[in-house]
Amino acid sequence: MGRMESDCRIPMSCLRPRILALHALFWVLVSLRVFGAALLSEEKTTVARPVTTPCWQMEEFVVAVECSRCNTFQSKSWAACIQTGYVERINCTKSNKDEYKSCRSTLMEEHLFWKFEGAMLGLTILFALIVVARQRSLDRLASEKVRRQIESI
């Protein structure tokens, strides 16, 4: 009988304590970098926020003008346009103030949905091709192994 092959796909050299410690250290450093960047960006955004809270966050409001796309001037000058590129005018009921609130339009949502669907379809096709290529490669290796075994008889 020949040597039996293991089902284990992890090389034994990867299971050494030193290698495992290095992998753990690497992932700890990566995690610190990611969480540190998230914390730094959070701190920056809290400093840039205005002190006054919009009236629509504290009281009831009525939408005066439905969600519409911001023009070039609005996109650069209004804080509400920066987030999504769409804005709606609202009227706060208690204070009777008109303010602008960022919103998400159905057109934008539909566009994002189809972009996501297209990306998923593309990835499906890509991975299907990879699976087919890998299966053909494995079939070739298996038939080659069977051919060698038959020749050795």
PDB file of C-alpha atoms in Angstrom, residues 82-140:
ATOM      1  CA  ILE A  82     -23.851  66.561   1.163  1.00  0.00           C
ATOM      2  CA  GLN A  83     -25.048  63.241   2.650  1.00  0.00           C
ATOM      3  CA  THR A  84     -27.175  61.789  -0.177  1.00  0.00           C
ATOM      4  CA  GLY A  85     -27.395  64.450  -2.895  1.00  0.00           C
ATOM      5  CA  TYR A  86     -31.166  64.648  -2.330  1.00  0.00           C
ATOM      6  CA  VAL A  87     -33.078  67.057  -0.074  1.00  0.00           C
ATOM      7  CA  GLU A  88     -36.648  67.715   1.033  1.00  0.00           C
ATOM      8  CA  ARG A  89     -38.081  70.870   2.564  1.00  0.00           C
ATOM      9  CA  ILE A  90     -39.918  70.301   5.808  1.00  0.00           C
ATOM     10  CA  ASN A  91     -41.969  72.495   8.095  1.00  0.00           C
ATOM     11  CA  CYS A  92     -41.686  71.900  11.841  1.00  0.00           C
ATOM     12  CA  THR A  93     -45.159  72.119  13.401  1.00  0.00           C
ATOM     13  CA  LYS A  94     -44.385  73.659  16.816  1.00  0.00           C
ATOM     14  CA  SER A  95     -41.748  76.216  15.831  1.00  0.00           C
ATOM     15  CA  ASN A  96     -43.203  76.751  12.316  1.00  0.00           C
ATOM     16  CA  LYS A  97     -39.681  76.752  10.830  1.00  0.00           C
ATOM     17  CA  ASP A  98     -38.813  75.673   7.296  1.00  0.00           C
ATOM     18  CA  GLU A  99     -35.689  73.536   7.133  1.00  0.00           C
ATOM     19  CA  TYR A 100     -34.039  71.220   4.670  1.00  0.00           C
ATOM     20  CA  LYS A 101     -33.509  67.558   5.469  1.00  0.00           C
ATOM     21  CA  SER A 102     -31.426  65.015   3.608  1.00  0.00           C
ATOM     22  CA  CYS A 103     -33.480  62.180   2.115  1.00  0.00           C
ATOM     23  CA  ARG A 104     -33.145  59.094  -0.048  1.00  0.00           C
ATOM     24  CA  SER A 105     -35.079  59.134  -3.300  1.00  0.00           C
ATOM     25  CA  THR A 106     -36.738  56.064  -4.771  1.00  0.00           C
ATOM     26  CA  LEU A 107     -34.889  56.660  -8.039  1.00  0.00           C
ATOM     27  CA  MET A 108     -31.548  56.616  -6.233  1.00  0.00           C
ATOM     28  CA  GLU A 109     -32.550  53.496  -4.272  1.00  0.00           C
ATOM     29  CA  GLU A 110     -33.611  51.732  -7.465  1.00  0.00           C
ATOM     30  CA  HIS A 111     -30.343  52.687  -9.167  1.00  0.00           C
ATOM     31  CA  LEU A 112     -28.328  51.369  -6.213  1.00  0.00           C
ATOM     32  CA  PHE A 113     -30.410  48.171  -6.182  1.00  0.00           C
ATOM     33  CA  TRP A 114     -29.713  47.448  -9.857  1.00  0.00           C
ATOM     34  CA  LYS A 115     -26.015  48.220  -9.419  1.00  0.00           C
ATOM     35  CA  PHE A 116     -25.947  45.723  -6.551  1.00  0.00           C
ATOM     36  CA  GLU A 117     -27.862  43.132  -8.602  1.00  0.00           C
ATOM     37  CA  GLY A 118     -25.456  43.597 -11.515  1.00  0.00           C
ATOM     38  CA  ALA A 119     -22.445  43.210  -9.235  1.00  0.00           C
ATOM     39  CA  MET A 120     -23.902  40.041  -7.696  1.00  0.00           C
ATOM     40  CA  LEU A 121     -24.670  38.608 -11.150  1.00  0.00           C
ATOM     41  CA  GLY A 122     -21.127  39.392 -12.281  1.00  0.00           C
ATOM     42  CA  LEU A 123     -19.650  37.745  -9.183  1.00  0.00           C
ATOM     43  CA  THR A 124     -21.905  34.709  -9.674  1.00  0.00           C
ATOM     44  CA  ILE A 125     -20.682  34.277 -13.239  1.00  0.00           C
ATOM     45  CA  LEU A 126     -17.060  34.820 -12.209  1.00  0.00           C
ATOM     46  CA  PHE A 127     -17.180  32.265  -9.408  1.00  0.00           C
ATOM     47  CA  ALA A 128     -19.107  29.788 -11.580  1.00  0.00           C
ATOM     48  CA  LEU A 129     -16.303  30.001 -14.153  1.00  0.00           C
ATOM     49  CA  ILE A 130     -13.704  29.536 -11.418  1.00  0.00           C
ATOM     50  CA  VAL A 131     -15.549  26.468 -10.105  1.00  0.00           C
ATOM     51  CA  VAL A 132     -15.794  24.956 -13.598  1.00  0.00           C
ATOM     52  CA  ALA A 133     -12.095  25.588 -14.265  1.00  0.00           C
ATOM     53  CA  ARG A 134     -11.113  24.107 -10.892  1.00  0.00           C
ATOM     54  CA  GLN A 135     -13.346  21.056 -11.465  1.00  0.00           C
ATOM     55  CA  ARG A 136     -11.802  20.457 -14.887  1.00  0.00           C
ATOM     56  CA  SER A 137      -8.338  20.758 -13.367  1.00  0.00           C
ATOM     57  CA  LEU A 138      -9.193  18.254 -10.640  1.00  0.00           C
ATOM     58  CA  ASP A 139     -10.771  15.900 -13.188  1.00  0.00           C
ATOM     59  CA  ARG A 140      -7.597  16.076 -15.285  1.00  0.00           C
TER      60      ARG A 140
END
